[in-house]
CSV table of C-alpha atoms and ligand atoms in Angstrom, one decimal:
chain,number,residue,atom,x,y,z
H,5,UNK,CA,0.0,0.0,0.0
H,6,UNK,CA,1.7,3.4,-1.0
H,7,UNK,CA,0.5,7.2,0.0
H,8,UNK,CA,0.9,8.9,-3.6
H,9,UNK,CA,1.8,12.1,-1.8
H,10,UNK,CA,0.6,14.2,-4.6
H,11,UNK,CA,2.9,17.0,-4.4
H,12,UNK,CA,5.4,18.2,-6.3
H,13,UNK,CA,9.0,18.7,-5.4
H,14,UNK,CA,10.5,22.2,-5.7
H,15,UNK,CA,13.8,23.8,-5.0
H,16,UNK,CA,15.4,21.1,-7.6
H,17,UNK,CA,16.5,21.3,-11.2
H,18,UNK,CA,14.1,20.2,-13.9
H,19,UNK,CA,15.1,19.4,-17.6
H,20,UNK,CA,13.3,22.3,-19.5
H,21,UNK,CA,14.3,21.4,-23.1
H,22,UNK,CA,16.5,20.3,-25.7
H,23,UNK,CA,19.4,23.1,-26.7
H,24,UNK,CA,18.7,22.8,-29.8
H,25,UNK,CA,14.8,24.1,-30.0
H,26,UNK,CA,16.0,27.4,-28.8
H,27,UNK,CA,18.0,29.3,-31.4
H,28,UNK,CA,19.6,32.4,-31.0
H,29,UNK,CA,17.4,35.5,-31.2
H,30,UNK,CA,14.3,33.1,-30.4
H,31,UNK,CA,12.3,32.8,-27.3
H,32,UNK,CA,9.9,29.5,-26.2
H,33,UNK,CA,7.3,29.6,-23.9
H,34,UNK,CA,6.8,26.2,-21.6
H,35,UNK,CA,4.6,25.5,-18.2
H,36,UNK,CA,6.8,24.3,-15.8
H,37,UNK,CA,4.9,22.7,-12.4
H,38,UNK,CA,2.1,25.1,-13.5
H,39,UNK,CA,4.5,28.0,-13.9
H,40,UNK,CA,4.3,30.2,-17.1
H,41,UNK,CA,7.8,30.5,-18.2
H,42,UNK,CA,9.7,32.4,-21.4
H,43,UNK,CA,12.9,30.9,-22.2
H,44,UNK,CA,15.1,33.3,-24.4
H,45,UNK,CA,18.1,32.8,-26.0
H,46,UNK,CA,20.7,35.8,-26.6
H,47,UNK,CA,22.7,36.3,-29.6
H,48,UNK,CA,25.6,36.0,-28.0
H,49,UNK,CA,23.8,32.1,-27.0
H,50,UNK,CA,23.3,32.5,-23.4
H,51,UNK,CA,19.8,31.1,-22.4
H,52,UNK,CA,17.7,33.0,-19.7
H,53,UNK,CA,13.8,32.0,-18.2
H,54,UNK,CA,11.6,34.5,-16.9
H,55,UNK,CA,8.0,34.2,-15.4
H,56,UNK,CA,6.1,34.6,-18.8
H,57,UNK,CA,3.6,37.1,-17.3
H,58,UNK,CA,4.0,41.1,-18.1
H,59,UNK,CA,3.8,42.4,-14.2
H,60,UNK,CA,1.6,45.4,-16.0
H,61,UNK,CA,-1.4,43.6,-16.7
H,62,UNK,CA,-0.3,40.1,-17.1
H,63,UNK,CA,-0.4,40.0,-21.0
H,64,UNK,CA,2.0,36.7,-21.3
H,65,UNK,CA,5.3,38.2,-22.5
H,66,UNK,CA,5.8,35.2,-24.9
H,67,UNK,CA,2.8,37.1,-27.1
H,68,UNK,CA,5.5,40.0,-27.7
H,69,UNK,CA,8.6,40.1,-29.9
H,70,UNK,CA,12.2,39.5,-28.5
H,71,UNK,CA,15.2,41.4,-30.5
H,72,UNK,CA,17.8,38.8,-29.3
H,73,UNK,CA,18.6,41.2,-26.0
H,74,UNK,CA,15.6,42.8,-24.6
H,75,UNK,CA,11.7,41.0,-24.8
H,76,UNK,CA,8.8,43.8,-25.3
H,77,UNK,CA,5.2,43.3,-24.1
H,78,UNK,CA,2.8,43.1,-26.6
H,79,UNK,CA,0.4,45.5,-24.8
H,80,UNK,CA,1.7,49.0,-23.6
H,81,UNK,CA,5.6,47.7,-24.9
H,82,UNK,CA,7.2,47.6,-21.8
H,83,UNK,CA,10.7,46.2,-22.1
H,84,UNK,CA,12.8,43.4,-20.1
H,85,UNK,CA,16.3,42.4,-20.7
H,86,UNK,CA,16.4,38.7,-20.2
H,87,UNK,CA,16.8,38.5,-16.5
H,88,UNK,CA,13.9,39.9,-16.2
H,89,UNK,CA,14.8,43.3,-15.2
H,90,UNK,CA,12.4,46.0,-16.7
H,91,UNK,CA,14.8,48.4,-18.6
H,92,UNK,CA,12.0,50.4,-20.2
H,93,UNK,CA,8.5,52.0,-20.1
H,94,UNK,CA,7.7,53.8,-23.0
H,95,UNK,CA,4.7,55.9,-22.1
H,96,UNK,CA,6.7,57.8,-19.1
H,97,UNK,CA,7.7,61.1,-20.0
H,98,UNK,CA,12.0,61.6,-19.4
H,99,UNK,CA,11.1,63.8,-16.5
H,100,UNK,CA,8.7,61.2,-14.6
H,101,UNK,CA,11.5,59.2,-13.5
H,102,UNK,CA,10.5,56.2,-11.7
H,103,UNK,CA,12.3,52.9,-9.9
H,104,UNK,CA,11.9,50.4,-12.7
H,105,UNK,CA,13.5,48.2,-10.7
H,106,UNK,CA,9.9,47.6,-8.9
H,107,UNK,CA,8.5,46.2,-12.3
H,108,UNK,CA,10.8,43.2,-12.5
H,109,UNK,CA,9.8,39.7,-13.5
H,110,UNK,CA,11.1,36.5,-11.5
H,111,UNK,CA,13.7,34.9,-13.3
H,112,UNK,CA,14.7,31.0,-12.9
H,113,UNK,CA,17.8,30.2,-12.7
H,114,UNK,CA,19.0,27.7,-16.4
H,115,UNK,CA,21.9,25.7,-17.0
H,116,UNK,CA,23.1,24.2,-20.1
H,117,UNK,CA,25.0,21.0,-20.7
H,118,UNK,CA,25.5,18.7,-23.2
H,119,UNK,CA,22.7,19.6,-25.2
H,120,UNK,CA,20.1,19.8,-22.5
H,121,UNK,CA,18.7,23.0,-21.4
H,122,UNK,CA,17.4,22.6,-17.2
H,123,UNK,CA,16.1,25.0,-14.9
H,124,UNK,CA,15.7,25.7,-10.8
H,125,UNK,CA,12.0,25.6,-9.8
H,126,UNK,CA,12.3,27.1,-6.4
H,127,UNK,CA,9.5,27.9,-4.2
H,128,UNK,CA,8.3,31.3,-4.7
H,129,UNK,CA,10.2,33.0,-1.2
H,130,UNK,CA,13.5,30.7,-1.8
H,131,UNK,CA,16.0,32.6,-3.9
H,132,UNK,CA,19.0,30.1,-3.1
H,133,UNK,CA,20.3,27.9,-5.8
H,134,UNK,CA,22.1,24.4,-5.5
H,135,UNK,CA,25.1,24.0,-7.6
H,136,UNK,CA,23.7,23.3,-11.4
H,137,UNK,CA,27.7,21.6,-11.9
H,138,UNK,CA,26.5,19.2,-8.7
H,139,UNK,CA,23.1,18.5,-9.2
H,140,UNK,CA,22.8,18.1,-12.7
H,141,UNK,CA,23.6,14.6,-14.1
H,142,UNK,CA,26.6,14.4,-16.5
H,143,UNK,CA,26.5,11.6,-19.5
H,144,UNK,CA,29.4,10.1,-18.6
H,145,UNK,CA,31.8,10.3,-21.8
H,146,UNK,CA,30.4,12.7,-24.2
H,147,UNK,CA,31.8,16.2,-22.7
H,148,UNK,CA,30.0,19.2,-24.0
H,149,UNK,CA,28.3,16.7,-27.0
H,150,UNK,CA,25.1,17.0,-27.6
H,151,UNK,CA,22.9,14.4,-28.1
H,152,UNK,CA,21.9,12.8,-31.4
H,153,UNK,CA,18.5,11.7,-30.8
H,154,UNK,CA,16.2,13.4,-28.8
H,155,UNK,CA,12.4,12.6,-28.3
H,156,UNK,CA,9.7,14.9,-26.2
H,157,UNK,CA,6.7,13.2,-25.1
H,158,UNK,CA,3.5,14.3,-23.3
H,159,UNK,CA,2.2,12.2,-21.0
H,160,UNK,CA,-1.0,12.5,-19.4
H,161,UNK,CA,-0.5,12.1,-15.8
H,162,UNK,CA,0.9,13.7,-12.7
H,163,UNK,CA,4.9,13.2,-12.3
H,164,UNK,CA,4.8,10.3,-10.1
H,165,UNK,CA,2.9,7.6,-12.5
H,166,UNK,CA,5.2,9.1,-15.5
H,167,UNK,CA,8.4,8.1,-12.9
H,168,UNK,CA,7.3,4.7,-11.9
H,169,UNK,CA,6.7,3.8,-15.1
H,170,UNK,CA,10.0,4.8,-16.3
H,171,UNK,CA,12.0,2.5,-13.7
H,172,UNK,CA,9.7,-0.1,-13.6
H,173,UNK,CA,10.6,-3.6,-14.4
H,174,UNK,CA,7.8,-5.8,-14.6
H,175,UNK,CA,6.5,-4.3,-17.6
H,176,UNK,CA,8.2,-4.5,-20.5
H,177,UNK,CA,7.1,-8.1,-21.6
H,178,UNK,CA,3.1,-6.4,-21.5
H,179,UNK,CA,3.7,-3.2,-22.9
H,180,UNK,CA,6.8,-3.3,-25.0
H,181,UNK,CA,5.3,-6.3,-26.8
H,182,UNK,CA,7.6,-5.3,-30.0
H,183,UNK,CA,10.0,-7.8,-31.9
H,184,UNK,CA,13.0,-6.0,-31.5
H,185,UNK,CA,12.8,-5.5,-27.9
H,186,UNK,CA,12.0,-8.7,-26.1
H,187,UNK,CA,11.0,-12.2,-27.3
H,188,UNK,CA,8.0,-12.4,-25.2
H,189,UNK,CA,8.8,-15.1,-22.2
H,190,UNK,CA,9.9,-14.3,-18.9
H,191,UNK,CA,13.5,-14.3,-17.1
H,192,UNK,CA,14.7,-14.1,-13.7
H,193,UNK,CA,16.6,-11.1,-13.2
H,194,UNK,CA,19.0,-10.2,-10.7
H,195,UNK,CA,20.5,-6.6,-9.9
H,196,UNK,CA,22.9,-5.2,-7.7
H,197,UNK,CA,21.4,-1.8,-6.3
H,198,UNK,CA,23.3,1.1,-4.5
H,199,UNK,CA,22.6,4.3,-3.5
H,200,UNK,CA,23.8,7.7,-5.2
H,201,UNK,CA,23.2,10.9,-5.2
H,202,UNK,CA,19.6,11.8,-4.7
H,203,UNK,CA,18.4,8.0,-6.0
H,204,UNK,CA,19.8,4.7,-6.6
H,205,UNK,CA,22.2,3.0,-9.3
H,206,UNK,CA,21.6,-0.6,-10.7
H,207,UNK,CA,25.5,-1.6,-10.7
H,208,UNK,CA,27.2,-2.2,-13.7
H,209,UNK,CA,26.2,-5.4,-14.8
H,210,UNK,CA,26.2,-7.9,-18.2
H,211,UNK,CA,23.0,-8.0,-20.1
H,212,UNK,CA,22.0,-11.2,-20.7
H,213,UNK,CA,20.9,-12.7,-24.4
H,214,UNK,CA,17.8,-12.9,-23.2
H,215,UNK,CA,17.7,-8.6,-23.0
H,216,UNK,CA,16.4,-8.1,-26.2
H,217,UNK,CA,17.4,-7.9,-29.8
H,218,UNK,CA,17.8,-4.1,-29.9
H,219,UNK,CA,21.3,-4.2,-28.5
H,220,UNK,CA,22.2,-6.8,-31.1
H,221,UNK,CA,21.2,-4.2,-33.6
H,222,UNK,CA,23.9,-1.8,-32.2
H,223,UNK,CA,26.3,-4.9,-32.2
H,224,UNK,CA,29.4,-5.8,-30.4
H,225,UNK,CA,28.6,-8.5,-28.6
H,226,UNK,CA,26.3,-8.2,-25.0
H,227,UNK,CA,26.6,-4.8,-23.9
H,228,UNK,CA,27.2,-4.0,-20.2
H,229,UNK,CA,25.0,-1.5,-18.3
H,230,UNK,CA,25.2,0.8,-15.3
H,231,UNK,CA,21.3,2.6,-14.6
H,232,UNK,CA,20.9,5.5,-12.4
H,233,UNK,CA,18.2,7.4,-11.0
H,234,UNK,CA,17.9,10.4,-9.3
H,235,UNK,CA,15.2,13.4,-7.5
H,236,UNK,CA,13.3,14.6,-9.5
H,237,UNK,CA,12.6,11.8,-12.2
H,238,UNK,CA,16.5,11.8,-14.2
H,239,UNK,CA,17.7,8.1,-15.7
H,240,UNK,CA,20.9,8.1,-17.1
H,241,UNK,CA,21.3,4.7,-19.1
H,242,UNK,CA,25.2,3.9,-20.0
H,243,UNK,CA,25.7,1.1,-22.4
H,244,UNK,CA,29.1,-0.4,-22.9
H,245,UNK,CA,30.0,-2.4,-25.9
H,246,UNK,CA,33.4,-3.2,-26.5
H,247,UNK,CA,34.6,0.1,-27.8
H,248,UNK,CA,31.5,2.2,-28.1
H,249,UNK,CA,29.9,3.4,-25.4
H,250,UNK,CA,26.0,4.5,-26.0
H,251,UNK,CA,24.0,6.4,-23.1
H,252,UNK,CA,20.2,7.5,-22.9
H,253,UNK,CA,18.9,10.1,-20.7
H,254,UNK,CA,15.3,10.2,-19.6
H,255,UNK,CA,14.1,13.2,-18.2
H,256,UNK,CA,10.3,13.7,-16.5
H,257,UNK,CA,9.6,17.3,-16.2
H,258,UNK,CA,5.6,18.0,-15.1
H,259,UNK,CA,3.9,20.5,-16.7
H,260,UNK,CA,1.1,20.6,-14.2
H,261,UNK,CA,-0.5,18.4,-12.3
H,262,UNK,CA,-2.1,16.2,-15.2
H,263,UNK,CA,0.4,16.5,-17.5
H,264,UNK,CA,4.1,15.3,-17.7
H,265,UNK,CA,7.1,15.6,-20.7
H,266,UNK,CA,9.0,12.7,-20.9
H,267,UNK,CA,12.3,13.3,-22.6
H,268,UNK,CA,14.1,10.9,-24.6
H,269,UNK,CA,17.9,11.9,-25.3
H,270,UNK,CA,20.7,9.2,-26.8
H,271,UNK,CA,24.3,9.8,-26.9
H,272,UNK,CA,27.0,8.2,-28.6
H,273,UNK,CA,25.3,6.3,-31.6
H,274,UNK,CA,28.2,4.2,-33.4
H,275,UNK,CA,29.3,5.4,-36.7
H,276,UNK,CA,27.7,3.0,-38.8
H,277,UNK,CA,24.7,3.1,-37.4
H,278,UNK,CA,23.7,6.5,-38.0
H,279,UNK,CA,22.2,6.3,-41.0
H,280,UNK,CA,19.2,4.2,-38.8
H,281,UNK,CA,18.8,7.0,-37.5
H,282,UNK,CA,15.3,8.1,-39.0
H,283,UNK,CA,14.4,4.1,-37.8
H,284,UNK,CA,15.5,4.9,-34.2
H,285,UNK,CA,13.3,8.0,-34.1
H,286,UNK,CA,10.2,5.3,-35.3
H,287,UNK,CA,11.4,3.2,-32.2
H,288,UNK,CA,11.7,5.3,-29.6
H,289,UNK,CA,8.4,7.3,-30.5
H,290,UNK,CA,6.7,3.5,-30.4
H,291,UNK,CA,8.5,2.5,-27.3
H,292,UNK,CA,7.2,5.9,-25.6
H,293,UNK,CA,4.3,5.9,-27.1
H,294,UNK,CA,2.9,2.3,-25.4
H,295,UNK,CA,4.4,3.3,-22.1
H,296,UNK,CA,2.3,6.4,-23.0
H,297,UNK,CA,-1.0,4.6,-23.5
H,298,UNK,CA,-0.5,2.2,-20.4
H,299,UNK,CA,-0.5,5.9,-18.9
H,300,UNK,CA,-3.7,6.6,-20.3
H,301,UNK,CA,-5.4,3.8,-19.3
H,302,UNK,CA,-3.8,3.9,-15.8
H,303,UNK,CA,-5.9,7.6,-15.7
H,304,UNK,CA,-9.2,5.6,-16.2
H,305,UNK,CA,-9.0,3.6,-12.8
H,306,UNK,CA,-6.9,6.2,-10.8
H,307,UNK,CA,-10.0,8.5,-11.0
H,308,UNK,CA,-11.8,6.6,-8.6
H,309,UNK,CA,-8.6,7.7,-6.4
H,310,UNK,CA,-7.8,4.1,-5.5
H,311,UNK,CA,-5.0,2.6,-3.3
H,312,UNK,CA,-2.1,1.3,-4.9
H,313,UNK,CA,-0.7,-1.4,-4.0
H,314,UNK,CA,3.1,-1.8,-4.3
H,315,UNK,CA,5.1,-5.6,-4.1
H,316,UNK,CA,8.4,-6.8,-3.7
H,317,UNK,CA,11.0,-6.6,-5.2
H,318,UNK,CA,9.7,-5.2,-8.9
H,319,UNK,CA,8.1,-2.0,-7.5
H,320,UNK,CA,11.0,-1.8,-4.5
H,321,UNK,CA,12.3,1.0,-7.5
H,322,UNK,CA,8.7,3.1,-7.6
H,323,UNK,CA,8.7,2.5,-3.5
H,324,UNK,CA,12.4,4.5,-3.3
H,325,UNK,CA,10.9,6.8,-5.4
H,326,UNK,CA,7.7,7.7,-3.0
H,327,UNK,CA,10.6,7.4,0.0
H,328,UNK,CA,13.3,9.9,-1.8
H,329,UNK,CA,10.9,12.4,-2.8
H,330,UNK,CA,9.4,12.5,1.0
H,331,UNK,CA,12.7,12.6,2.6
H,332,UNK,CA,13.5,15.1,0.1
H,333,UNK,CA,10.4,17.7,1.1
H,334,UNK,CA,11.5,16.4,4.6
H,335,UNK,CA,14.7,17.7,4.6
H,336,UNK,CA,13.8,20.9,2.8
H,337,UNK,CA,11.2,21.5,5.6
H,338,UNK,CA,13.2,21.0,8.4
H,339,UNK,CA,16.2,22.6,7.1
H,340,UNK,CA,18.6,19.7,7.4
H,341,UNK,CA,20.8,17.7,5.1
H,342,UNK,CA,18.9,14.8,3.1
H,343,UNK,CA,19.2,11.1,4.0
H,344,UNK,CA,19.1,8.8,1.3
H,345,UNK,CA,16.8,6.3,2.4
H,346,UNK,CA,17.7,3.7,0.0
H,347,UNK,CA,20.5,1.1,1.3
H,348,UNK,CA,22.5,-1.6,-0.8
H,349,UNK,CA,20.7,-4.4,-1.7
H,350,UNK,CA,20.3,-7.3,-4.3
H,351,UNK,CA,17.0,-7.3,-6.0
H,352,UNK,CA,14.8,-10.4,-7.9
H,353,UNK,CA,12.4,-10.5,-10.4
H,354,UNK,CA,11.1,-11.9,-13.2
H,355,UNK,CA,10.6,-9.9,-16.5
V,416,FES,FE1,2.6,44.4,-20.6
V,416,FES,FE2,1.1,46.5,-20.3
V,416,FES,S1,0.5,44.4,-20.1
V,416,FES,S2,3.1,46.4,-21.0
């Protein structure tokens, strides 16, 4: 039996979007845990986000034009420069001097790596930031590299169901019902789980032939694999085989309550594979897109607000979850260092 604790966690970094949807001189407008935000990107490349709400008369900035520096409301043209500091009013006369300093918009804190734009959602009276360089997970391997596939999908549910989907064993044979993935019958499996920052890594570990026939597609022999997890819903995936060395990041980001983005990002596709590329886009969409339908129907049945009822070992993954993201708020609230509940252990299932 699990509480949901339908909350969502603030004062952590979210992944906002994919560097490469915002261009220089162009802004984006996103919902970020209900939050209107305008992410613009200078000329000069750096990215800023500001609350996308004029503080005039809340006319969403994102409905006026941005030059590259400065972003001007659609309404009465006042003018922000990207960290949201008002720099201009045009209907005051040069004598009627005034503070525009009072007329500033919250700003959010961003970070860019490897090809992944993220931002701090902090609660509205925290202004404190946690180290982006700290918190942010690094694919291991590909320095500033972006990645080569990337895949955005909506999901309609709160954050948590999105999550415990995504590190969720028992699954795959039902939903993933696809040649290339799995041939159908069921395996013991048995994984080596530590704590790390914020979450929980399956240990580097040798798939076995039974793991599906995608990774015989990349070739090279069986792969090893090292999973992590961490607050607030980050997987970082890290495939080994022989030479090449292939990682995934999934990233859940909630949009609101009801709706989360799952993001799909792969690093390190070999050479010769690349020209499957437009096929792996056609794979991962249909590999999200059935996890997104379970989602769907999982809506159906959680209307009725029923309890959910968690086993050993295959949900012991969605249980750390519900336990991190507690002891997380925990902490926060009583202003002390977090605990990472989750201990070493070996865990068994069948899948
Ligand atoms: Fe934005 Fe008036 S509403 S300038």
């Amino acid at each position: 039996m699990i509480d949901t604790n339908n909350f969502l966690l603030r004062n952590l970094w979210y992944y906002a979007l994919p560097s490469h949807v915002l261009k220089p001189g162009q802004m984006v407008a996103r919902t970020f845990l209900g939050e209107p935000v305008l992410l613009t990107r200078r000329l000069d490349g750096q990215v800023f986000a500001v609350k996308d709400i004029c503080p005039h008369r809340a006319v969403p900035l994102s409905c006026g034009r941005f030059d590259g520096q400065e972003v001007e409301c659609c309404y009465h043209g006042w003018r922000f420069d990207p960290g949201g500091h008002c720099v201009a009013i045009p209907s005051l006369l040069p004598e009627q001097s005034m503070d525009l300093s009072r007329f500033d918009v919250r700003s959010y804190p961003v970070y860019e790596t490897q090809g992944n734009i993220w931002i701090y959602i902090a609660d509205g009276d925290n202004s404190q930031t946690s180290d982006p360089a700290k918190e942010i997970p690094v694919i291991p391997g590909f320095s500033e590299q972006s990645p080569e596939l990337v895949e955005v999908m909506r999901f309609p549910c709160f954050i948590d169901h999105a999550v415990t989907g995504l590190m969720d064993p028992a699954h795959s044979p039902y939903v993933h019902r696809v040649w290339w993935w799995r041939a159908g019958e069921l395996h013991e499996e048995v994984k080596q789980f530590d704590p790390s920052p914020y979450g929980f890594t399956i240990r580097r570990h040798q798939l076995s032939e039974s793991m599906g026939r995608l990774y015989w597609l990349i070739g090279g022999g069986l792969p090893e694999v090292e999973i992590s997890f961490r607050l607030p819903g980050v997987r970082v995936e890290e495939i080994t085989l022989g030479k090449h060395r292939v990682c995934n990041l999934t990233a859940v980001t909630p949009i609101s309550e009801t709706e989360t983005d799952v993001t799909f990002a792969l690093y390190g596709i070999p050479a010769a594979l690349k020209i499957f590329k437009p096929l792996m886009y056609l794979l991962v969409r249909q590999f999200l897109g059935q996890d997104r339908m379970v989602v769907e129907k999982q809506q159906i049945g959680l209307k009725h607000d029923p309890v959910l009822r968690l086993i050993k070992d295959s949900d012991m993954q969605a249980q750390w979850y519900y336990q991190l993201k507690r002891e997380y708020a925990r902490a926060l609230s009583e202003k002390r260092e977090f605990v990472n509940p989750v201990k070493s252990q070996i865990l068994r299932w069948r899948a």
